[in-house]
mmCIF file with all atom_site columns, C-alpha atoms in Angstrom:
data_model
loop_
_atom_site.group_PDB
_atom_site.id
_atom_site.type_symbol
_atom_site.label_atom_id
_atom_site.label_alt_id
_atom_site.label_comp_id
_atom_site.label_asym_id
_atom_site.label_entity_id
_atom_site.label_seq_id
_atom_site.pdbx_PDB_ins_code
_atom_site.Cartn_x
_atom_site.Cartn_y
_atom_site.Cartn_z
_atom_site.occupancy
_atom_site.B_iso_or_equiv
_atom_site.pdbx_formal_charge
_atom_site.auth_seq_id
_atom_site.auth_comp_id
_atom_site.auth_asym_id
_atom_site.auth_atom_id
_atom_site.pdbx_PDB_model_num
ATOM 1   C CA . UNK H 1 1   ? 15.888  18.697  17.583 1.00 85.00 ? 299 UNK H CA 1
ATOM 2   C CA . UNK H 1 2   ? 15.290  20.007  14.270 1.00 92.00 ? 300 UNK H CA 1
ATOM 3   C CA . UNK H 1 3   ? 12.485  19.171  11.597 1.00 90.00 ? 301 UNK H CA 1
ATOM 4   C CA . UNK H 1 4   ? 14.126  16.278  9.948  1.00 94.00 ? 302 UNK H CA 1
ATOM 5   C CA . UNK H 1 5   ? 14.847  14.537  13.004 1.00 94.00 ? 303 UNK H CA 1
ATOM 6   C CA . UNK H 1 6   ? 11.645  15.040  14.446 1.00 91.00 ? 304 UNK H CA 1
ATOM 7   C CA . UNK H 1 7   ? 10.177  14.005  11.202 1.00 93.00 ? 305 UNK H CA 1
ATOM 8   C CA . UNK H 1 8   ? 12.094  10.911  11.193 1.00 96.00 ? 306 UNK H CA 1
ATOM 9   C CA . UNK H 1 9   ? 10.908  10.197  15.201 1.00 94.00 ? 307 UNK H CA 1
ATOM 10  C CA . UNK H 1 10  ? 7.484   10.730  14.069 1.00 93.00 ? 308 UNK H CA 1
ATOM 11  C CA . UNK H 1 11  ? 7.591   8.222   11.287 1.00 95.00 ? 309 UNK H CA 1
ATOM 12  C CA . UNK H 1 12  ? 9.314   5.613   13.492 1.00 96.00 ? 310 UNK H CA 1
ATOM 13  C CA . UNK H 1 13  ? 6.824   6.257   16.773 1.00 94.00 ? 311 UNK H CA 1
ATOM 14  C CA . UNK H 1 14  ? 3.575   6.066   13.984 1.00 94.00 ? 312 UNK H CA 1
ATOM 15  C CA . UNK H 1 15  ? 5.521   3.135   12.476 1.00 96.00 ? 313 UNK H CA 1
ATOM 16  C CA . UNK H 1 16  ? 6.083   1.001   15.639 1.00 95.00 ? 314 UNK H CA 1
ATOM 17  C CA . UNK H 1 17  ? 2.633   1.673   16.978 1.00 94.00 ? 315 UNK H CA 1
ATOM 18  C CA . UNK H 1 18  ? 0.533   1.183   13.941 1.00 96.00 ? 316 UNK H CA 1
ATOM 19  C CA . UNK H 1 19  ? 2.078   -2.400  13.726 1.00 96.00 ? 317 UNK H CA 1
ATOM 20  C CA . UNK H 1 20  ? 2.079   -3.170  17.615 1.00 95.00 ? 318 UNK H CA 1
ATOM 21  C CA . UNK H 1 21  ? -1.333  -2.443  17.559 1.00 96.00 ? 319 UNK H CA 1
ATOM 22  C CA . UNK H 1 22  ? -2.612  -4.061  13.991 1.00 97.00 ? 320 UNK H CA 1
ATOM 23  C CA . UNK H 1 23  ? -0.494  -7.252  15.306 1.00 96.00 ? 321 UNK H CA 1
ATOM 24  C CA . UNK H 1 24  ? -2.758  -7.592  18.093 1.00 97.00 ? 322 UNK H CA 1
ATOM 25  C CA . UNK H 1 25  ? -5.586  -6.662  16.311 1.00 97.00 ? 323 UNK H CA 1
ATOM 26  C CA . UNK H 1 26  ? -5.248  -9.951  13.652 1.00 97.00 ? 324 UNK H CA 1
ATOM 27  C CA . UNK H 1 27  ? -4.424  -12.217 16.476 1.00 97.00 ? 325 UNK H CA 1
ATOM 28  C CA . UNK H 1 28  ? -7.695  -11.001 18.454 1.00 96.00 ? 326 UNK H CA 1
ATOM 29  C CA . UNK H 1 29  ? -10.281 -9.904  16.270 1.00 95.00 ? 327 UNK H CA 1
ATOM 30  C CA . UNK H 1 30  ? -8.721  -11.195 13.157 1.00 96.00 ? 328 UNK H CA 1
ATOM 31  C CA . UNK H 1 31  ? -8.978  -7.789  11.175 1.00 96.00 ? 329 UNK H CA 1
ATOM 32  C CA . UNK H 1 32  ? -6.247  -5.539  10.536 1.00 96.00 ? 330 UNK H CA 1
ATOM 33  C CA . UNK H 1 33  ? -6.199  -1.934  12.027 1.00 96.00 ? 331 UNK H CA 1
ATOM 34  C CA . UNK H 1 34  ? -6.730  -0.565  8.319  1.00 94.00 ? 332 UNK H CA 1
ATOM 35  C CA . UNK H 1 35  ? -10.111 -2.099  8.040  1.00 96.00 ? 333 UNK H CA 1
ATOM 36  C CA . UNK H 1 36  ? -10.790 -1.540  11.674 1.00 97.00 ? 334 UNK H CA 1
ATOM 37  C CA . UNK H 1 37  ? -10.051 2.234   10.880 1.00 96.00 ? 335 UNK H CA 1
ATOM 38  C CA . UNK H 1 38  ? -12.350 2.132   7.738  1.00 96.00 ? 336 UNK H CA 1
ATOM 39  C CA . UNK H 1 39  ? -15.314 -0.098  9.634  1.00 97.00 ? 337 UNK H CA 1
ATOM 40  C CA . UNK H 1 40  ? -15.489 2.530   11.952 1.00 97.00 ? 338 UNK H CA 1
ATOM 41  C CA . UNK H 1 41  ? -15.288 6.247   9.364  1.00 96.00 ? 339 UNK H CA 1
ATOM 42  C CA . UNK H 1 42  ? -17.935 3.879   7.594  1.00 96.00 ? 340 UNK H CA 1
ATOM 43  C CA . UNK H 1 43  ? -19.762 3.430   11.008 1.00 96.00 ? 341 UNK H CA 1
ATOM 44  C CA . UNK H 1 44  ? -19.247 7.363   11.931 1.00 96.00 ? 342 UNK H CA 1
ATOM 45  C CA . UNK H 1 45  ? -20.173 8.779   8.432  1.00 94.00 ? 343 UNK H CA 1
ATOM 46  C CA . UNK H 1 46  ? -24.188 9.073   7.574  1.00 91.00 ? 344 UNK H CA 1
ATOM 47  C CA . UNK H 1 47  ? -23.961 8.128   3.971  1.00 89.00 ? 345 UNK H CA 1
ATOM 48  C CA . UNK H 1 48  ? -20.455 7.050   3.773  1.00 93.00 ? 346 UNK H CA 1
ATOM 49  C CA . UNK H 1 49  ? -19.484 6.978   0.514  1.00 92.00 ? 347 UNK H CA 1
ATOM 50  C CA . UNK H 1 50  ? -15.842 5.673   -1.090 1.00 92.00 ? 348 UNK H CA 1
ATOM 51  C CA . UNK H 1 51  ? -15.295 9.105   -1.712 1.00 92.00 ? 349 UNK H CA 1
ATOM 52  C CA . UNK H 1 52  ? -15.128 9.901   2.403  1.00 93.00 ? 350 UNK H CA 1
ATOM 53  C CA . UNK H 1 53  ? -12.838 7.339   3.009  1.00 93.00 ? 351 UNK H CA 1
ATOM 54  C CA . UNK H 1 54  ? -10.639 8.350   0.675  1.00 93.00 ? 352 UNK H CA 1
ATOM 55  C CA . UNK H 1 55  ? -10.653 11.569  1.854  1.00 92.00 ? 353 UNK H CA 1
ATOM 56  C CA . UNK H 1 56  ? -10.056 10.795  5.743  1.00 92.00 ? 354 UNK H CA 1
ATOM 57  C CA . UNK H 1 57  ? -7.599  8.528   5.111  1.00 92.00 ? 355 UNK H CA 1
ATOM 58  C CA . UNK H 1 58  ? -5.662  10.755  2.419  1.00 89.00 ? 356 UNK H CA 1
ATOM 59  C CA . UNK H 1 59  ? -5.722  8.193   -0.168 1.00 91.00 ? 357 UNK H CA 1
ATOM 60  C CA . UNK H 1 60  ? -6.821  7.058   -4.033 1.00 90.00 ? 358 UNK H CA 1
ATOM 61  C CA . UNK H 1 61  ? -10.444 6.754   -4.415 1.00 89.00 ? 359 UNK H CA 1
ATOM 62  C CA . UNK H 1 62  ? -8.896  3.863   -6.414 1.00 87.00 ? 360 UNK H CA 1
ATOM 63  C CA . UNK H 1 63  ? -6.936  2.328   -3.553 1.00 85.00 ? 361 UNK H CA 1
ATOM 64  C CA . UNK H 1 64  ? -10.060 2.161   -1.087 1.00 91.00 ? 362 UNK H CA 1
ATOM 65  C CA . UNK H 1 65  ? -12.368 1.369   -3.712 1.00 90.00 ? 363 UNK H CA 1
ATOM 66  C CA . UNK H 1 66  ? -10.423 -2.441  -3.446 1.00 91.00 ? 364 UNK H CA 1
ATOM 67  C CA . UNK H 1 67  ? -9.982  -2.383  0.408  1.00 92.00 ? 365 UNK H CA 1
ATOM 68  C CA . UNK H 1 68  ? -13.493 -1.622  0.601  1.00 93.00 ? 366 UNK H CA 1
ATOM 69  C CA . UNK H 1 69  ? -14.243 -4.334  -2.197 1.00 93.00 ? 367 UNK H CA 1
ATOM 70  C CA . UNK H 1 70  ? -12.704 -6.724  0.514  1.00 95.00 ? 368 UNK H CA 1
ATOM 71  C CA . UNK H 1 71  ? -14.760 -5.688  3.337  1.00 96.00 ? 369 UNK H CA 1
ATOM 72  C CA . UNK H 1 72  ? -17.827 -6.257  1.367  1.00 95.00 ? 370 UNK H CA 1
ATOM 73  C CA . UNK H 1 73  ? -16.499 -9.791  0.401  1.00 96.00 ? 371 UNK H CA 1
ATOM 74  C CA . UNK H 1 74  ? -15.864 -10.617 3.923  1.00 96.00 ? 372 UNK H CA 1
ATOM 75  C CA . UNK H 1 75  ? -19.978 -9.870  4.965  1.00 97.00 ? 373 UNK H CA 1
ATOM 76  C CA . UNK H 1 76  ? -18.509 -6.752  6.792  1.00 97.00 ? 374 UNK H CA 1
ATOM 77  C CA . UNK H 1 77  ? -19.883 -3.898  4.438  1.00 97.00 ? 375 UNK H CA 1
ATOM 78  C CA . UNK H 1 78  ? -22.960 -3.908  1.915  1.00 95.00 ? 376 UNK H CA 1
ATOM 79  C CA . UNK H 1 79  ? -23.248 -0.954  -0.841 1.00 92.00 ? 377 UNK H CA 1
ATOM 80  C CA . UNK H 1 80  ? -26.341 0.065   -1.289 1.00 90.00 ? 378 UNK H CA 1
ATOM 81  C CA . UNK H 1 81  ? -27.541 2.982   -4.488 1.00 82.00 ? 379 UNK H CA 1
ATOM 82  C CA . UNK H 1 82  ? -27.290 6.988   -3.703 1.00 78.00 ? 380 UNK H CA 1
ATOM 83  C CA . UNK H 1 83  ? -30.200 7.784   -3.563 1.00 79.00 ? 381 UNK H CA 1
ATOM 84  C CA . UNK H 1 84  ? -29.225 11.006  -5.297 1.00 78.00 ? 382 UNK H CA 1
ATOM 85  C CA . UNK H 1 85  ? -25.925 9.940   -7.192 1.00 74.00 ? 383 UNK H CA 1
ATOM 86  C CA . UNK H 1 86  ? -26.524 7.117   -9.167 1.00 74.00 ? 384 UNK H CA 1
ATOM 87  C CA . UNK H 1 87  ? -22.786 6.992   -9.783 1.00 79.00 ? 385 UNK H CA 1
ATOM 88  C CA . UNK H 1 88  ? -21.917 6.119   -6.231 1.00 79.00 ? 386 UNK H CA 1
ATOM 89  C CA . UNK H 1 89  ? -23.290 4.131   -3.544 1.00 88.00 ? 387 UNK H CA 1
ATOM 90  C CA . UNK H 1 90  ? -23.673 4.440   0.197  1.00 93.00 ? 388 UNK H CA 1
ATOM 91  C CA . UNK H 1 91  ? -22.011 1.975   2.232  1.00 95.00 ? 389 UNK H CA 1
ATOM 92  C CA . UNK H 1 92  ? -23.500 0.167   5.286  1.00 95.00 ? 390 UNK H CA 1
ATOM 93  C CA . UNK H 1 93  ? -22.276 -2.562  7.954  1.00 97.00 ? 391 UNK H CA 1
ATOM 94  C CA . UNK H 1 94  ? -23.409 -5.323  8.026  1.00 97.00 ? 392 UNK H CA 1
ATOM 95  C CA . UNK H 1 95  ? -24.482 -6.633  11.295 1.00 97.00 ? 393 UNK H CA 1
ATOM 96  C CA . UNK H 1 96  ? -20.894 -8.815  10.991 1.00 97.00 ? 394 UNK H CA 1
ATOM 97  C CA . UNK H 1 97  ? -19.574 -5.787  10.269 1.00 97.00 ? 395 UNK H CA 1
ATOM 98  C CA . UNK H 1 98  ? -20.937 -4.046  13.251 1.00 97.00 ? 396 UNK H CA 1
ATOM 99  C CA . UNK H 1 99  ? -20.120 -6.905  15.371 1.00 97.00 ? 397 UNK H CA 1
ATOM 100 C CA . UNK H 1 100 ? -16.209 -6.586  13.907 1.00 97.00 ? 398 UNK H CA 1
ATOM 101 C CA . UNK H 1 101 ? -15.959 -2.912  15.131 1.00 98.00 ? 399 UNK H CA 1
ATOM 102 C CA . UNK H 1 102 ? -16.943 -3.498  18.429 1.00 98.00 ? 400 UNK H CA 1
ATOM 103 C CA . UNK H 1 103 ? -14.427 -6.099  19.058 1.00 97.00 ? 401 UNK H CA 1
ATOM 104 C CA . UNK H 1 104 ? -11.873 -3.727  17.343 1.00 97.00 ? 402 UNK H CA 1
ATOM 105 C CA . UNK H 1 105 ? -12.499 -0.405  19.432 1.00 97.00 ? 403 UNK H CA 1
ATOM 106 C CA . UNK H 1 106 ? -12.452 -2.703  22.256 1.00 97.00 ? 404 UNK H CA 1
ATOM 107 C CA . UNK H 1 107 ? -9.021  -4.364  21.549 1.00 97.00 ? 405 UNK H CA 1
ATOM 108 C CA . UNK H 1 108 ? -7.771  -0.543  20.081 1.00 96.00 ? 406 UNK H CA 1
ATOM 109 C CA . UNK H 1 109 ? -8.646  1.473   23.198 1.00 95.00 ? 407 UNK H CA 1
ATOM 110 C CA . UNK H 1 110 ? -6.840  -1.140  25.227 1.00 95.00 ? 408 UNK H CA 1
ATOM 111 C CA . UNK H 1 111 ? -3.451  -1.354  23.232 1.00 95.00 ? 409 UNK H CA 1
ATOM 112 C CA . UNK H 1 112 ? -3.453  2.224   23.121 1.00 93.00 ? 410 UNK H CA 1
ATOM 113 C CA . UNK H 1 113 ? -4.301  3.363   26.399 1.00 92.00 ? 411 UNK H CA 1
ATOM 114 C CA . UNK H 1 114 ? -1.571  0.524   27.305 1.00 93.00 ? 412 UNK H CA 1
ATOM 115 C CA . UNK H 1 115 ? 0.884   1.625   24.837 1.00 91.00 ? 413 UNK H CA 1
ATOM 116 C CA . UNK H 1 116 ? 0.228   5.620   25.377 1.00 89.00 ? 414 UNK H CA 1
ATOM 117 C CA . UNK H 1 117 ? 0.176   5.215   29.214 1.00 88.00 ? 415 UNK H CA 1
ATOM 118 C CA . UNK H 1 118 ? 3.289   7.231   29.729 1.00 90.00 ? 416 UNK H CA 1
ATOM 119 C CA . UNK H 1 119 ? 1.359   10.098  28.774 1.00 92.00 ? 417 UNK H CA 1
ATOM 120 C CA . UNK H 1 120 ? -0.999  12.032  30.790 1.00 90.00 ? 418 UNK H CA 1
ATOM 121 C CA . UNK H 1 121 ? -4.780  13.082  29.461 1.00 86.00 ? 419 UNK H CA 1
ATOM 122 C CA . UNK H 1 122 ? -3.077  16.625  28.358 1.00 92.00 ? 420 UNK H CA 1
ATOM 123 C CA . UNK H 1 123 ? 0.188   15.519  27.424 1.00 94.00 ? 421 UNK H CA 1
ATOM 124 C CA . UNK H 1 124 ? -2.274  13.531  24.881 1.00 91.00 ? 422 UNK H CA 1
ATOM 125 C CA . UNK H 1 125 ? -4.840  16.356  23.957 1.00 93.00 ? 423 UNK H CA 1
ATOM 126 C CA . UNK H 1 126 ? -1.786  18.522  23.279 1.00 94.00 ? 424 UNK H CA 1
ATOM 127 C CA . UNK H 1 127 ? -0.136  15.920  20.841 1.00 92.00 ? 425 UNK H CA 1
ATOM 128 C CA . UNK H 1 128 ? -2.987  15.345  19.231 1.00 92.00 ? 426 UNK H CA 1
ATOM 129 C CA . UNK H 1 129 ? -3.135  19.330  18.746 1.00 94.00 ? 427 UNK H CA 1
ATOM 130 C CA . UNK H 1 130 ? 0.058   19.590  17.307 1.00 92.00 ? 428 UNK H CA 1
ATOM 131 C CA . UNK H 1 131 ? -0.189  16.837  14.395 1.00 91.00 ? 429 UNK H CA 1
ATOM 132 C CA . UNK H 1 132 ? -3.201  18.456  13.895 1.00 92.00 ? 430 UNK H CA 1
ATOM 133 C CA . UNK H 1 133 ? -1.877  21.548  12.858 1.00 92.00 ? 431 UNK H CA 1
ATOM 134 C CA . UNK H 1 134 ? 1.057   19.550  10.518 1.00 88.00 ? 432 UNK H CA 1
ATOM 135 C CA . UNK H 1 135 ? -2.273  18.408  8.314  1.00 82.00 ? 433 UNK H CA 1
ATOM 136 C CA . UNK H 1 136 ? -2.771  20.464  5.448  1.00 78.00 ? 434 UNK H CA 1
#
């Protein structure tokens, strides 16, 4: 197989599986897998700031600035000052918010453990190896 073909399998099998999974993510827990993704780099991230979700997710500052304008609007995330930049804030969950990733990991670890079953604990930590090395 060469690079464009296994580009455009990669693209497909990300495709298909990001909306498997956010599917069952809305019917369940009523969040999508976007804000289940940035609920938990919030949760992960002492002092989280728009800035470091843009930056794990590869995006604007601009376009999660709104997505994370949603998730305070929903209860789910509070701002709160910098204590050191007074140009940014630090954002929190909310105990909602908290609440919402819980329910979220749960539901995620089960779709993809059932949707990733066909490949073994290596097969896995050697996959995950290899897109690593693709990021820049």
């Amino acid at each position: 197989m060469d690079a464009t073909a296994a580009f455009r399998l990669l693209v497909r099998v990300e495709t298909e599986l990001w909306n498997a999974v956010d599917g069952v993510l809305l019917d369940e827990v009523g969040l999508s897998l976007g804000r289940v993704e940035s609920l938990s780099v919030i949760s992960s991230t002492p002092g989280c700031r728009v800035q470091d979700l843009a930056t794990a997710f590869s995006v604007t500052v601009g376009g999660v600035s709104k997505s994370v304008d949603r998730l305070e609007e929903a209860g789910l995330v509070e701002r709160q000052p910098h204590p050191v930049d007074r140009r940014s804030s630090v954002l929190t969950l909310t105990p909602a918010g908290e609440e919402a990733l819980a329910r979220g990991r749960s539901v995620l670890e089960r779709e993809l453990a059932a949707r990733m079953g066909a490949l073994g604990a290596g097969e896995v930590e050697q996959l995950a190896g290899l897109l690593a090395r693709l990021r820049p």
